[in-house]
Amino acid sequence: MSVRESFFEVCRTAGMTTWFGNPGSTELRMLRDWPDDFDYVLALQEASAVGAAAGYAVATGRAALVSLHSAGGVGHALGAVFNAYRDRVPLVVVAGQQTRAMLPTRPFLSADEPAAFPRPYVKWSHQPERAAAVPTALAEAHRVAMTPPRGPVFLSVPEDDWEAPADPVPRRAVRAAFTAGPEALREIAEALDAARAPAIVAGPGIDEDGAWAATVVLAETVRAVVWAAPMPSRAAFPEDHPLFAGYLPPVRSAVAGLLAGNDVVLVIGAPVFTYHVHSEGPFLVDGARLFHMDCDPAAAAWAAAGTSVLTTVRAGVEELARLVKPGARPDPPVRARTPAPPLTDPLGADAVLGVLDRLRPPDAVLVEEAPSHKDAFHERIPVTRPNGYLTTGSGALGWGLPVAVGRAIAGERVICVVGDGSSLYSIQALWTAARRRAPLTVVVLNNRRYEAVSALGRRIGIPAVPGVDLPELDLVSLARGFGFPAERVTRAAELPAALDRALDGPCLLDVAVSAGAGSLY
């Protein structure tokens, strides 16, 4: 076998036969004799390739392979790799490298220290010392990517390696689920049983590990109020459930205040805690006990409070749900949702999102990257099913649109809600969506500025921030230029019919909304 033949066999075994990429010269020998059973999804920029691969990986539950060019292409993609790392998305990133014999002369398009370049935002990174080791390295990379906590890995391959001889890679498996020791879970169960007012903070790890049902059973058994963790990349609990209280803000004092009435707090599948703006004060009120369940030893090590228990989420929650006793305490108060405001001119984002919730297909996946409208999105559009919502948990923009494209390429109906500023980081992803006839509706909440930056400025006493205005953007022409249908709405009377048409997509609907005047969180 050649390295290339053995490499493709590893891909088949791992289920990585759909590749995402943007090819360059150092990848040409890898792509020779392209197999008929493989599919190459072309993106017009490397960050879009990584984002689309991430959406596809989340949809399929398998690692996706991304093919990137050497240093320049990897550099373009690193913002998206950072998102995949923070959001625990399994990706195998394979980058070309110049011919081995040329490397001492630092040739054109070579990468210096390629394995070091994407660190620390990959779980594993390597350039094999010899060509014959490339397929084995790929198999190792895939196992690392899929082992909890999942995440991206990186493999650099010199372009002359592909023709060299290599052995087949033996098939093997890793059974990665693990559960904490029984004494650790009993400690949590006994604390929940004795609690006066327990609370669960549900993080994205619940959705990653398929633990929605087990978490609902646990919450209902102990009658715990359930909060969504601050800034999660995925939804973790049915938001129409009477125990659901809403989303915790990424502010230390606000989290402590909202949890002040709870004497036992259990954080599942999330850090303790994710903050965005600083405030002083305790992480929890005095006397409250905090427990933390997750598969990530690093998150357990730097957690600011409480007792961390290492376990894969579903296994741990299922066992904990068997250990706890039914609570005799009264149910917490049911959260009151305010009705959406009426549609008026000028259009407000809150009202637009209310109409979207009324018209959206119930089985559509929701992808959101509209930072200044995130609170309104969560208030107006409850997520009620597993694997039904994605956003960026890291905050690096340009993630939402290509992730939505990848989810749609996997065959799911997707609605992507983005801000006008966010959309432009990866707008070229629309070309891939159009070429693939992806079932995607993009709703742009266009307030003609980076409103989240302005709102954060107002929060810290900076009322006027330069460089935030985005006037005269023609997103409709941009979308149509990529072959993606689009239209614009500026008036309330036009919105319901236009939104109804867009939901039959593919379509981009550019909705002019008024800018806010408040501050975030």
XYZ file of C-alpha atoms in Angstrom:
521
model
C 0.000 0.000 0.000
C 0.974 3.606 -0.429
C 0.618 6.107 2.389
C -2.343 7.602 0.530
C -4.134 4.245 0.163
C -3.606 3.350 3.808
C -4.673 6.853 4.864
C -7.954 6.587 2.956
C -8.644 3.185 4.492
C -8.292 4.722 7.960
C -10.758 7.418 6.896
C -13.252 4.788 5.753
C -12.968 2.909 9.026
C -13.525 6.147 10.980
C -16.471 7.282 8.853
C -14.555 10.332 7.568
C -15.424 10.037 3.876
C -16.879 13.551 3.602
C -14.033 16.054 3.660
C -14.208 19.817 4.021
C -11.436 21.977 2.696
C -9.789 24.571 0.546
C -6.922 22.895 -1.329
C -3.429 24.138 -2.068
C -0.332 22.917 -3.845
C 1.059 20.903 -0.919
C -2.132 18.815 -0.844
C -2.171 17.819 -4.527
C -0.567 14.399 -4.106
C -2.992 13.617 -1.299
C -5.904 14.297 -3.662
C -4.573 12.195 -6.563
C -6.826 9.260 -7.542
C -9.683 10.686 -5.464
C -11.908 7.746 -4.368
C -15.419 7.489 -5.772
C -16.863 6.887 -2.295
C -15.428 10.144 -0.892
C -16.986 13.616 -1.087
C -14.944 16.838 -1.035
C -16.946 19.856 0.206
C -15.223 22.988 -1.055
C -15.286 26.176 1.020
C -13.959 29.478 -0.281
C -11.965 30.265 2.862
C -10.334 28.032 5.442
C -12.303 29.231 8.476
C -15.510 28.460 6.602
C -14.208 24.949 5.870
C -13.554 24.330 9.576
C -16.928 25.750 10.590
C -18.834 23.683 8.039
C -16.949 20.559 9.106
C -17.885 21.316 12.709
C -21.568 21.605 11.864
C -21.374 18.318 9.984
C -19.579 16.632 12.900
C -22.237 17.761 15.365
C -24.995 16.548 13.042
C -23.466 13.112 12.478
C -21.892 12.543 15.892
C -18.607 11.624 14.180
C -15.320 13.437 13.690
C -15.071 15.304 10.406
C -11.886 15.752 8.393
C -10.745 19.208 7.289
C -8.066 19.590 4.631
C -6.092 22.842 4.892
C -3.068 24.345 3.170
C 0.214 24.725 5.065
C 0.969 27.679 7.358
C -1.138 30.333 5.609
C -4.242 28.188 5.314
C -3.938 26.923 8.872
C -3.493 30.513 10.035
C -6.687 31.591 8.274
C -8.559 28.753 9.980
C -7.281 29.151 13.536
C -10.160 31.328 14.780
C -12.553 28.544 13.822
C -10.235 25.885 15.306
C -10.319 27.883 18.554
C -14.125 27.709 18.504
C -14.080 23.961 17.847
C -11.689 23.469 20.760
C -13.749 25.497 23.218
C -16.998 23.929 21.971
C -15.546 20.386 22.102
C -16.250 19.521 18.452
C -14.254 16.532 17.119
C -12.327 17.561 13.995
C -9.301 16.012 12.314
C -7.411 18.874 10.663
C -4.920 17.674 8.037
C -2.560 20.273 6.571
C -0.062 19.971 3.746
C 3.635 20.661 4.199
C 6.442 21.126 1.693
C 8.672 18.236 0.540
C 10.836 16.860 3.351
C 14.088 17.272 1.436
C 13.355 20.990 0.956
C 12.518 21.821 4.567
C 16.081 22.783 5.679
C 15.994 25.644 3.151
C 12.637 27.009 4.429
C 10.947 26.798 1.011
C 7.988 28.714 -0.330
C 4.698 27.697 1.361
C 6.398 25.654 4.063
C 5.371 25.731 7.718
C 7.909 26.335 10.487
C 7.219 24.142 13.516
C 3.862 23.014 12.094
C 2.878 20.944 15.113
C 3.338 23.968 17.395
C 1.354 26.399 15.243
C -2.239 25.472 16.242
C -1.456 24.898 19.907
C -2.884 25.314 22.506
C -6.246 25.076 20.736
C -5.956 21.467 19.596
C -5.940 18.349 21.757
C -3.087 16.740 19.812
C -0.717 17.980 17.129
C 1.940 16.130 15.134
C 4.041 15.911 11.981
C 5.308 12.305 11.658
C 9.046 11.782 11.485
C 8.744 9.471 8.479
C 6.233 8.926 5.717
C 5.241 5.379 6.667
C 3.966 6.632 10.034
C 1.347 8.974 8.520
C -1.614 6.525 8.419
C -0.956 5.355 11.982
C -0.773 8.993 13.095
C -4.146 9.640 11.445
C -5.714 6.737 13.360
C -4.270 8.079 16.608
C -5.495 11.582 15.788
C -9.025 10.305 15.223
C -9.051 8.415 18.532
C -7.861 11.502 20.410
C -10.474 13.715 18.724
C -13.280 11.347 19.718
C -12.154 10.714 23.309
C -13.935 12.896 25.905
C -13.608 15.776 26.108
C -13.805 15.734 22.329
C -12.099 18.353 20.222
C -9.941 19.176 17.199
C -6.585 17.555 16.442
C -3.927 18.495 13.897
C -1.775 16.440 11.528
C 0.836 17.967 9.196
C 1.884 15.814 6.209
C 4.807 16.660 3.868
C 3.606 16.544 0.290
C 6.051 13.842 -0.847
C 4.877 11.367 1.816
C 1.783 10.253 -0.054
C 3.562 8.070 -2.641
C 5.749 6.267 -0.074
C 4.958 2.681 0.966
C 3.019 2.057 4.171
C 1.377 -0.844 5.963
C -2.354 -1.127 6.562
C -3.412 0.190 9.975
C -5.059 -2.450 12.175
C -8.582 -1.619 13.222
C -9.099 -0.961 16.906
C -11.601 0.854 19.106
C -11.613 2.958 22.268
C -14.590 2.624 24.618
C -14.411 6.104 26.032
C -17.335 6.409 28.449
C -16.368 6.397 32.116
C -18.104 7.016 35.431
C -16.851 8.469 38.678
C -16.334 6.250 41.675
C -19.528 5.349 43.542
C -18.485 7.261 46.650
C -18.185 10.516 44.663
C -21.639 10.159 43.120
C -23.141 9.178 46.475
C -21.735 12.378 47.964
C -23.617 14.409 45.351
C -26.783 12.330 45.760
C -26.770 12.761 49.541
C -26.295 16.519 49.199
C -29.197 16.754 46.738
C -31.403 14.600 48.962
C -30.730 16.845 51.968
C -30.998 20.129 50.049
C -33.638 22.700 50.894
C -33.593 24.263 47.394
C -31.317 22.495 44.880
C -30.346 23.972 41.518
C -28.887 22.388 38.395
C -26.758 24.427 35.988
C -27.026 22.595 32.673
C -24.114 22.939 30.268
C -23.439 21.969 26.652
C -21.785 18.698 27.715
C -25.293 17.353 28.356
C -26.200 17.779 24.692
C -22.786 16.587 23.487
C -23.175 13.297 25.342
C -26.865 12.671 24.708
C -27.871 13.235 28.334
C -31.022 15.368 27.921
C -33.409 12.621 29.053
C -31.284 11.638 32.041
C -30.954 15.277 33.140
C -34.733 15.763 32.972
C -35.227 12.656 35.120
C -32.668 13.914 37.639
C -34.197 17.412 37.824
C -37.744 16.081 38.182
C -36.740 13.557 40.843
C -35.073 16.106 43.122
C -37.356 18.985 42.021
C -34.426 21.221 41.205
C -34.644 24.503 39.374
C -32.593 24.293 36.158
C -30.520 27.139 34.757
C -28.607 27.104 31.491
C -24.886 27.676 32.039
C -23.480 31.072 31.014
C -22.646 31.373 27.285
C -23.228 27.721 26.312
C -22.532 26.464 22.790
C -25.554 24.128 22.932
C -28.871 23.852 24.751
C -29.014 21.239 27.496
C -32.569 21.157 28.869
C -36.058 21.628 27.361
C -36.703 25.342 27.697
C -40.474 24.915 27.855
C -40.145 22.685 30.935
C -41.658 24.171 34.134
C -38.357 23.647 35.996
C -36.352 25.706 33.484
C -35.457 29.147 34.838
C -33.483 30.691 31.956
C -29.873 31.466 31.068
C -27.308 32.573 33.619
C -25.449 35.721 32.521
C -21.634 35.627 32.246
C -21.102 37.942 35.222
C -19.873 36.636 38.584
C -22.068 38.813 40.802
C -25.151 38.096 38.693
C -24.615 34.324 38.809
C -24.125 34.425 42.581
C -27.242 36.568 42.966
C -29.482 34.337 40.851
C -28.310 31.223 42.717
C -28.479 32.907 46.138
C -31.612 31.036 47.150
C -30.126 27.606 46.417
C -28.181 25.732 49.060
C -26.880 23.001 46.702
C -25.821 23.759 43.115
C -24.910 21.008 40.647
C -23.097 22.123 37.476
C -23.261 19.492 34.722
C -21.192 19.562 31.529
C -20.063 23.182 31.828
C -17.217 25.193 33.381
C -17.616 26.766 36.819
C -18.296 29.412 35.476
C -17.851 31.222 32.129
C -17.630 35.000 32.677
C -17.355 37.812 30.135
C -17.146 41.027 32.159
C -15.549 41.287 35.574
C -17.314 41.917 38.840
C -16.159 41.449 42.402
C -17.691 39.329 45.113
C -18.071 35.640 45.929
C -18.660 32.976 43.318
C -21.585 31.691 45.411
C -23.225 32.945 48.569
C -21.779 31.729 51.870
C -23.013 28.317 52.899
C -23.985 27.085 49.438
C -22.400 23.806 48.304
C -21.381 23.383 44.674
C -20.716 20.136 42.807
C -19.355 19.896 39.287
C -19.718 16.897 36.948
C -17.812 16.819 33.655
C -15.365 14.755 31.608
C -12.694 17.468 31.302
C -9.906 17.259 33.908
C -8.636 20.713 32.956
C -12.021 22.311 33.669
C -12.135 20.428 36.964
C -8.677 21.732 37.864
C -9.357 25.432 37.277
C -12.957 25.550 38.562
C -13.205 28.458 40.967
C -15.420 26.753 43.524
C -16.916 23.462 44.639
C -16.143 19.767 44.331
C -15.491 18.450 40.823
C -16.301 14.874 39.871
C -14.784 13.505 36.673
C -17.220 11.440 34.626
C -18.603 11.336 31.129
C -21.837 13.239 31.400
C -24.500 10.733 30.389
C -23.021 7.866 32.390
C -22.626 10.066 35.455
C -26.078 11.663 35.280
C -27.823 8.350 34.653
C -26.148 6.822 37.696
C -26.833 9.900 39.826
C -30.505 9.815 38.811
C -30.673 6.238 40.131
C -29.081 7.202 43.446
C -31.155 10.253 44.418
C -34.437 9.959 46.285
C -37.654 11.664 45.130
C -37.773 15.099 46.699
C -40.624 16.104 49.008
C -39.856 19.791 48.580
C -42.251 21.983 46.545
C -41.509 22.692 42.921
C -39.711 25.997 42.274
C -41.798 28.829 40.792
C -42.512 28.508 37.085
C -40.700 31.078 34.997
C -43.010 33.687 33.487
C -42.351 34.460 29.829
C -43.366 37.887 28.616
C -45.232 37.957 25.298
C -43.368 39.187 22.257
C -43.952 42.867 21.468
C -46.124 43.684 18.458
C -44.618 44.309 15.050
C -44.226 48.035 14.534
C -42.055 50.346 12.468
C -39.143 50.617 12.893
C -38.722 46.889 13.408
C -37.367 45.686 16.734
C -35.353 42.469 16.900
C -37.468 41.204 19.802
C -40.644 41.387 17.705
C -38.928 39.813 14.682
C -37.797 36.859 16.776
C -41.321 36.430 18.096
C -42.644 36.080 14.536
C -39.820 33.674 13.675
C -40.765 31.464 16.629
C -44.384 31.385 15.491
C -43.557 30.468 11.875
C -40.505 28.201 12.207
C -40.789 24.477 11.444
C -40.650 22.631 14.781
C -37.986 20.211 13.548
C -35.582 22.887 12.269
C -32.143 23.172 13.866
C -31.430 26.634 15.265
C -27.996 28.211 14.859
C -27.460 31.627 16.422
C -24.667 34.201 16.221
C -26.280 37.522 17.036
C -24.469 38.703 20.183
C -26.485 41.866 20.783
C -29.761 39.924 20.437
C -28.787 36.728 22.302
C -30.963 37.459 25.335
C -33.962 38.231 23.125
C -33.338 35.070 21.103
C -33.429 32.894 24.232
C -36.511 34.686 25.532
C -38.480 34.358 22.296
C -37.344 31.031 20.809
C -37.275 28.176 23.330
C -35.166 25.162 22.395
C -37.179 22.059 23.183
C -35.258 19.120 21.722
C -31.746 17.662 21.923
C -29.183 18.680 19.306
C -31.485 21.476 18.195
C -29.384 24.567 18.936
C -25.807 25.667 18.253
C -23.875 28.861 18.794
C -20.323 29.896 19.592
C -19.390 29.148 23.181
C -16.068 30.943 22.785
C -17.283 34.232 21.312
C -15.051 34.219 18.212
C -17.276 35.466 15.387
C -17.635 33.851 11.981
C -18.655 30.461 13.400
C -22.436 30.482 13.070
C -22.949 30.740 9.323
C -20.527 27.970 8.233
C -21.670 25.742 11.115
C -25.226 26.172 9.849
C -24.076 25.250 6.342
C -22.427 22.071 7.649
C -25.547 21.066 9.570
C -27.661 21.624 6.462
C -25.268 19.652 4.231
C -25.798 16.748 6.637
C -29.469 16.828 5.612
C -31.079 18.827 8.420
C -33.390 21.816 7.987
C -31.494 24.743 9.538
C -32.428 28.295 10.544
C -29.418 30.521 11.176
C -29.988 33.817 13.006
C -26.990 36.142 12.683
C -26.142 39.778 13.084
C -25.007 41.793 10.093
C -21.528 42.143 11.578
C -21.261 38.443 12.412
C -22.388 37.361 8.956
C -19.513 39.103 7.208
C -16.780 37.085 8.925
C -17.721 34.008 6.875
C -20.215 35.250 4.287
C -18.523 33.136 1.581
C -19.984 30.041 3.270
C -23.180 30.889 1.353
C -21.445 29.779 -1.860
C -20.950 26.297 -0.422
C -24.576 26.227 0.752
C -25.813 27.261 -2.704
C -23.614 24.760 -4.515
C -24.809 21.977 -2.196
C -28.462 23.059 -2.307
C -28.445 23.046 1.475
C -31.850 23.456 3.198
C -30.798 26.646 4.991
C -32.615 29.836 5.967
C -30.428 32.725 7.127
C -32.133 35.551 9.040
C -29.865 38.578 9.392
C -30.830 40.995 12.167
C -29.287 44.053 10.552
C -28.801 47.002 12.906
C -26.009 48.445 10.740
C -23.327 48.216 13.426
C -21.350 46.042 15.803
C -24.016 46.626 18.439
C -22.623 44.137 20.988
C -19.371 46.131 21.121
C -21.340 49.345 21.624
C -23.468 47.760 24.346
C -20.419 46.481 26.222
C -18.890 49.933 25.887
C -21.949 51.480 27.480
C -21.727 48.911 30.287
C -18.205 50.027 31.253
C -18.813 53.752 30.774
C -17.664 54.267 27.178
C -20.715 55.774 25.461
C -19.103 56.339 22.063
C -16.885 53.610 20.555
C -15.154 54.212 17.194
C -15.175 51.619 14.430
C -18.574 50.051 15.116
C -20.784 51.490 12.363
C -21.577 49.366 9.291
C -23.689 51.545 6.987
C -24.628 50.735 3.396
C -23.953 47.006 3.412
C -25.804 45.254 0.593
C -26.138 41.756 1.995
C -28.771 40.809 -0.579
C -26.379 41.465 -3.451
C -23.591 39.642 -1.635
C -25.752 36.562 -1.124
C -27.052 36.575 -4.687
C -23.505 36.965 -5.944
C -22.719 33.618 -4.296
C -25.794 32.077 -5.926
C -27.840 32.118 -2.714
C -31.391 33.577 -2.956
C -31.988 36.657 -0.806
C -34.373 39.508 -0.099
C -34.566 42.475 2.264
C -37.313 43.570 4.672
C -37.570 47.050 6.142
C -41.215 47.307 7.250
C -43.369 45.418 9.722
C -46.121 44.767 7.207
C -43.663 42.932 4.935
C -42.106 40.644 7.537
C -44.519 37.701 8.038
C -44.910 36.923 4.332
C -41.196 37.408 3.620
C -40.234 35.207 6.547
C -42.687 32.542 5.434
C -41.064 32.543 1.970
C -37.565 32.437 3.450
C -38.419 29.413 5.599
C -39.134 27.507 2.392
C -35.468 28.328 1.548
C -32.685 28.259 0.797
C -32.892 31.991 1.375
C -31.173 34.856 3.186
C -33.583 37.387 4.672
C -31.928 40.704 5.536
C -34.163 42.336 8.174
C -33.532 45.968 9.064
C -33.884 46.318 12.851
C -33.341 49.278 15.122
C -30.132 49.541 17.121
C -30.348 49.115 20.869
C -29.549 51.648 23.546
C -28.938 49.388 26.540
C -25.986 47.393 27.814
C -25.374 43.658 27.679
C -26.121 41.361 30.629
